[in-house]
């Protein structure tokens, strides 16, 4: 089975540029999560979707961050404009069907973002 | 709301020695508990989970964890570690019923296995 697929794996860009991170969840999973991981703050939940609908975006740090899920097999996290403090590893995770409430999350390998 | 505390940010240990990574949680309701492992440059992978039943849970790679309700703990153990166990380990807790079943993760414990 293909796991959660994230792209790109690494992104280096200059401050002020737009950054788009992509995620393909496991087929059939109806929950999708975006996390940010830094040394200072650990693993932070930014936003999650259920059936393509954003449920809780209270973890999104600023209006510069936005996330979309246009269909069940694709999601994007966009930062515009980017700032050096956005440098982190961004993870996407998905989880199985709602009735399987004890199922764990499955994580992608992350996108390592560096803003210069 | 639930919370998770991983008491050690870093645990150094020699190869073939036993190890215990500590996790305590707080919650006013019944919970499910998870341990994840993160190898360098990879995402988190599930090691084991406690849902109900036997309080001793066995996972992959020889790890096990014991759920202790009275002490609200879920410590991870391995009797003999390998160099390849060097990684970051995360404890997570989630409500067993009601709500959105979103897990809360601890800050992680870095296990460093020395030869």
XYZ file of C-alpha atoms in Angstrom:
231
model
C 0.000 0.000 0.000
C 1.226 3.470 -0.787
C 1.531 5.587 2.308
C 0.961 9.303 2.686
C 2.942 11.059 -0.039
C 4.307 14.537 0.433
C 6.108 16.777 -2.017
C 8.557 18.301 -2.231
C 10.784 16.585 0.331
C 12.966 19.653 0.617
C 12.268 23.270 -0.244
C 14.665 26.178 0.031
C 13.409 29.586 -0.928
C 13.891 33.232 -0.174
C 11.855 35.256 2.243
C 8.737 36.721 0.665
C 8.229 33.932 -1.829
C 5.118 31.804 -1.964
C 5.560 28.212 -0.831
C 3.170 25.381 -1.624
C 3.413 22.011 0.094
C 1.494 19.054 -1.255
C 0.012 15.934 0.255
C -1.679 12.830 -1.065
C -3.369 10.886 1.749
C -3.865 7.147 1.857
C -6.743 6.158 -0.365
C -9.969 5.801 1.598
C -8.832 7.851 4.577
C -11.288 10.570 5.454
C -9.198 12.611 7.902
C -6.183 14.650 6.847
C -3.889 16.575 9.180
C -1.141 19.129 8.659
C 1.555 19.401 11.346
C 4.623 21.551 11.799
C 7.664 20.289 13.681
C 10.383 22.523 15.139
C 12.949 22.089 17.866
C 11.390 24.883 19.863
C 7.744 23.848 19.727
C 7.803 20.160 18.906
C 4.929 18.802 16.818
C 2.098 21.306 16.316
C -1.240 20.548 14.676
C -1.974 23.306 12.166
C -5.258 22.197 10.623
C -7.261 19.089 9.914
C -9.903 18.106 7.400
C -12.715 15.590 7.511
C -14.199 14.535 4.182
C -12.342 17.426 2.506
C -13.871 20.015 4.840
C -11.619 22.023 7.184
C -12.756 21.268 10.722
C -10.275 23.068 12.945
C -7.707 25.580 11.737
C -6.996 27.105 15.122
C -3.399 25.939 14.912
C -2.653 27.936 11.774
C -0.176 30.533 12.989
C -1.135 33.479 10.802
C -3.176 34.561 7.816
C -0.102 33.929 5.705
C -0.899 30.239 6.061
C -3.739 28.617 4.151
C -4.721 25.026 3.440
C -7.069 23.464 0.955
C -8.372 20.031 0.163
C -10.074 20.182 -3.234
C -10.708 16.445 -3.306
C -10.199 13.313 -1.242
C -6.797 12.573 -2.701
C -5.019 15.900 -2.527
C -4.310 18.728 -0.108
C -2.054 21.785 -0.146
C -0.566 23.986 2.533
C 0.432 27.393 1.271
C 2.535 30.099 2.893
C 2.426 33.533 1.312
C 4.574 35.486 1.910
C 7.078 33.172 3.570
C 9.331 34.273 6.439
C 12.499 32.743 7.947
C 10.584 31.741 11.088
C 8.429 29.457 8.957
C 11.439 27.179 8.510
C 10.438 23.778 9.866
C 9.487 20.270 8.828
C 5.867 20.070 7.742
C 4.085 16.740 8.011
C 0.871 15.538 6.505
C -0.994 12.640 8.109
C -4.182 10.792 7.321
C -6.445 8.499 9.281
C -8.883 5.769 8.412
C -12.614 5.649 8.208
C -14.630 7.342 10.919
C -16.105 4.131 12.259
C -12.607 2.814 12.879
C -12.192 5.248 15.701
C -9.235 3.506 17.247
C -7.085 3.792 14.145
C -3.797 5.673 14.397
C -2.607 8.379 12.074
C -0.299 7.568 9.184
C 2.370 10.152 8.509
C 4.179 11.184 5.366
C 7.940 11.683 5.357
C 7.568 15.445 5.631
C 8.726 18.506 3.737
C 11.814 20.197 5.137
C 11.295 23.907 4.478
C 14.070 26.463 4.737
C 13.307 30.142 4.244
C 16.410 32.235 3.724
C -8.751 18.283 27.295
C -5.989 15.746 27.522
C -2.271 16.362 27.810
C 0.902 14.317 27.544
C 4.206 14.758 29.340
C 7.339 12.991 28.216
C 9.623 13.401 31.169
C 12.943 13.031 29.378
C 13.933 15.030 26.328
C 16.978 12.855 25.722
C 17.922 9.341 26.838
C 21.464 8.127 26.096
C 22.085 4.414 26.477
C 24.661 1.840 25.428
C 23.874 -0.850 22.909
C 22.311 -4.016 24.384
C 21.287 -2.173 27.554
C 17.620 -1.940 28.591
C 15.765 1.323 28.177
C 12.584 2.925 29.470
C 11.057 6.062 27.953
C 8.545 7.684 30.255
C 5.138 9.073 29.361
C 2.464 10.460 31.650
C -0.904 11.735 30.553
C -3.850 13.567 32.005
C -7.447 13.210 30.911
C -10.874 13.319 32.496
C -12.169 10.580 30.186
C -11.060 7.180 28.955
C -8.230 7.358 26.473
C -6.350 5.474 23.821
C -2.566 5.679 24.026
C 0.046 5.438 21.296
C 3.798 5.406 20.879
C 5.276 6.580 17.589
C 8.891 6.476 16.406
C 10.499 8.979 14.061
C 13.742 8.013 12.342
C 15.915 10.803 10.888
C 14.357 12.484 7.876
C 11.203 10.402 8.105
C 7.654 10.804 9.364
C 6.232 9.259 12.494
C 5.490 5.533 12.469
C 3.263 3.686 14.906
C 5.172 1.482 17.362
C 2.259 0.273 19.453
C -1.112 1.293 20.849
C -3.235 0.634 23.890
C -6.984 0.564 23.330
C -8.339 -1.729 26.045
C -7.738 -5.118 27.636
C -4.293 -6.269 28.716
C -2.275 -3.429 30.127
C 0.950 -4.777 28.616
C 1.114 -3.994 24.936
C 3.710 -5.375 22.575
C 4.751 -3.492 19.479
C 7.186 -3.706 16.629
C 10.970 -3.951 16.914
C 10.818 -5.585 20.361
C 9.247 -2.628 22.143
C 6.498 -2.927 24.713
C 4.570 -0.511 26.899
C 2.530 -0.843 30.044
C -0.615 1.120 30.719
C -0.964 2.094 34.375
C -4.279 3.784 34.985
C -3.650 4.656 38.624
C -0.393 6.395 37.756
C -1.698 7.699 34.419
C 1.430 6.429 32.735
C 2.288 4.586 29.552
C 6.032 3.949 29.661
C 7.834 2.388 26.716
C 10.457 -0.298 27.302
C 12.906 -2.462 25.440
C 15.090 -5.059 27.185
C 18.054 -4.696 24.828
C 18.489 -1.795 22.417
C 20.317 -1.674 19.098
C 22.112 1.160 17.373
C 19.242 1.202 14.881
C 16.823 2.177 17.668
C 18.350 5.652 17.728
C 15.384 7.878 16.924
C 12.818 10.278 18.347
C 9.930 8.683 20.230
C 6.549 10.316 20.707
C 3.795 9.415 23.123
C 0.245 10.387 22.119
C -3.148 10.272 23.814
C -6.610 10.483 22.351
C -10.110 10.370 23.786
C -11.672 6.926 23.486
C -15.138 8.262 22.771
C -16.837 11.499 21.930
C -15.342 14.449 20.110
C -13.083 14.426 17.114
C -10.558 11.797 18.228
C -7.639 14.141 17.564
C -4.498 12.937 19.325
C -2.341 15.074 21.571
C 1.382 14.419 21.160
C 4.134 14.773 23.708
C 7.286 16.775 22.971
C 9.234 13.659 22.149
C 12.189 11.804 23.661
C 15.389 11.416 21.726
C 16.839 7.936 22.256
C 20.548 7.858 21.523
C 22.140 4.411 21.464
C 25.929 4.368 21.783
C 28.105 1.442 20.651
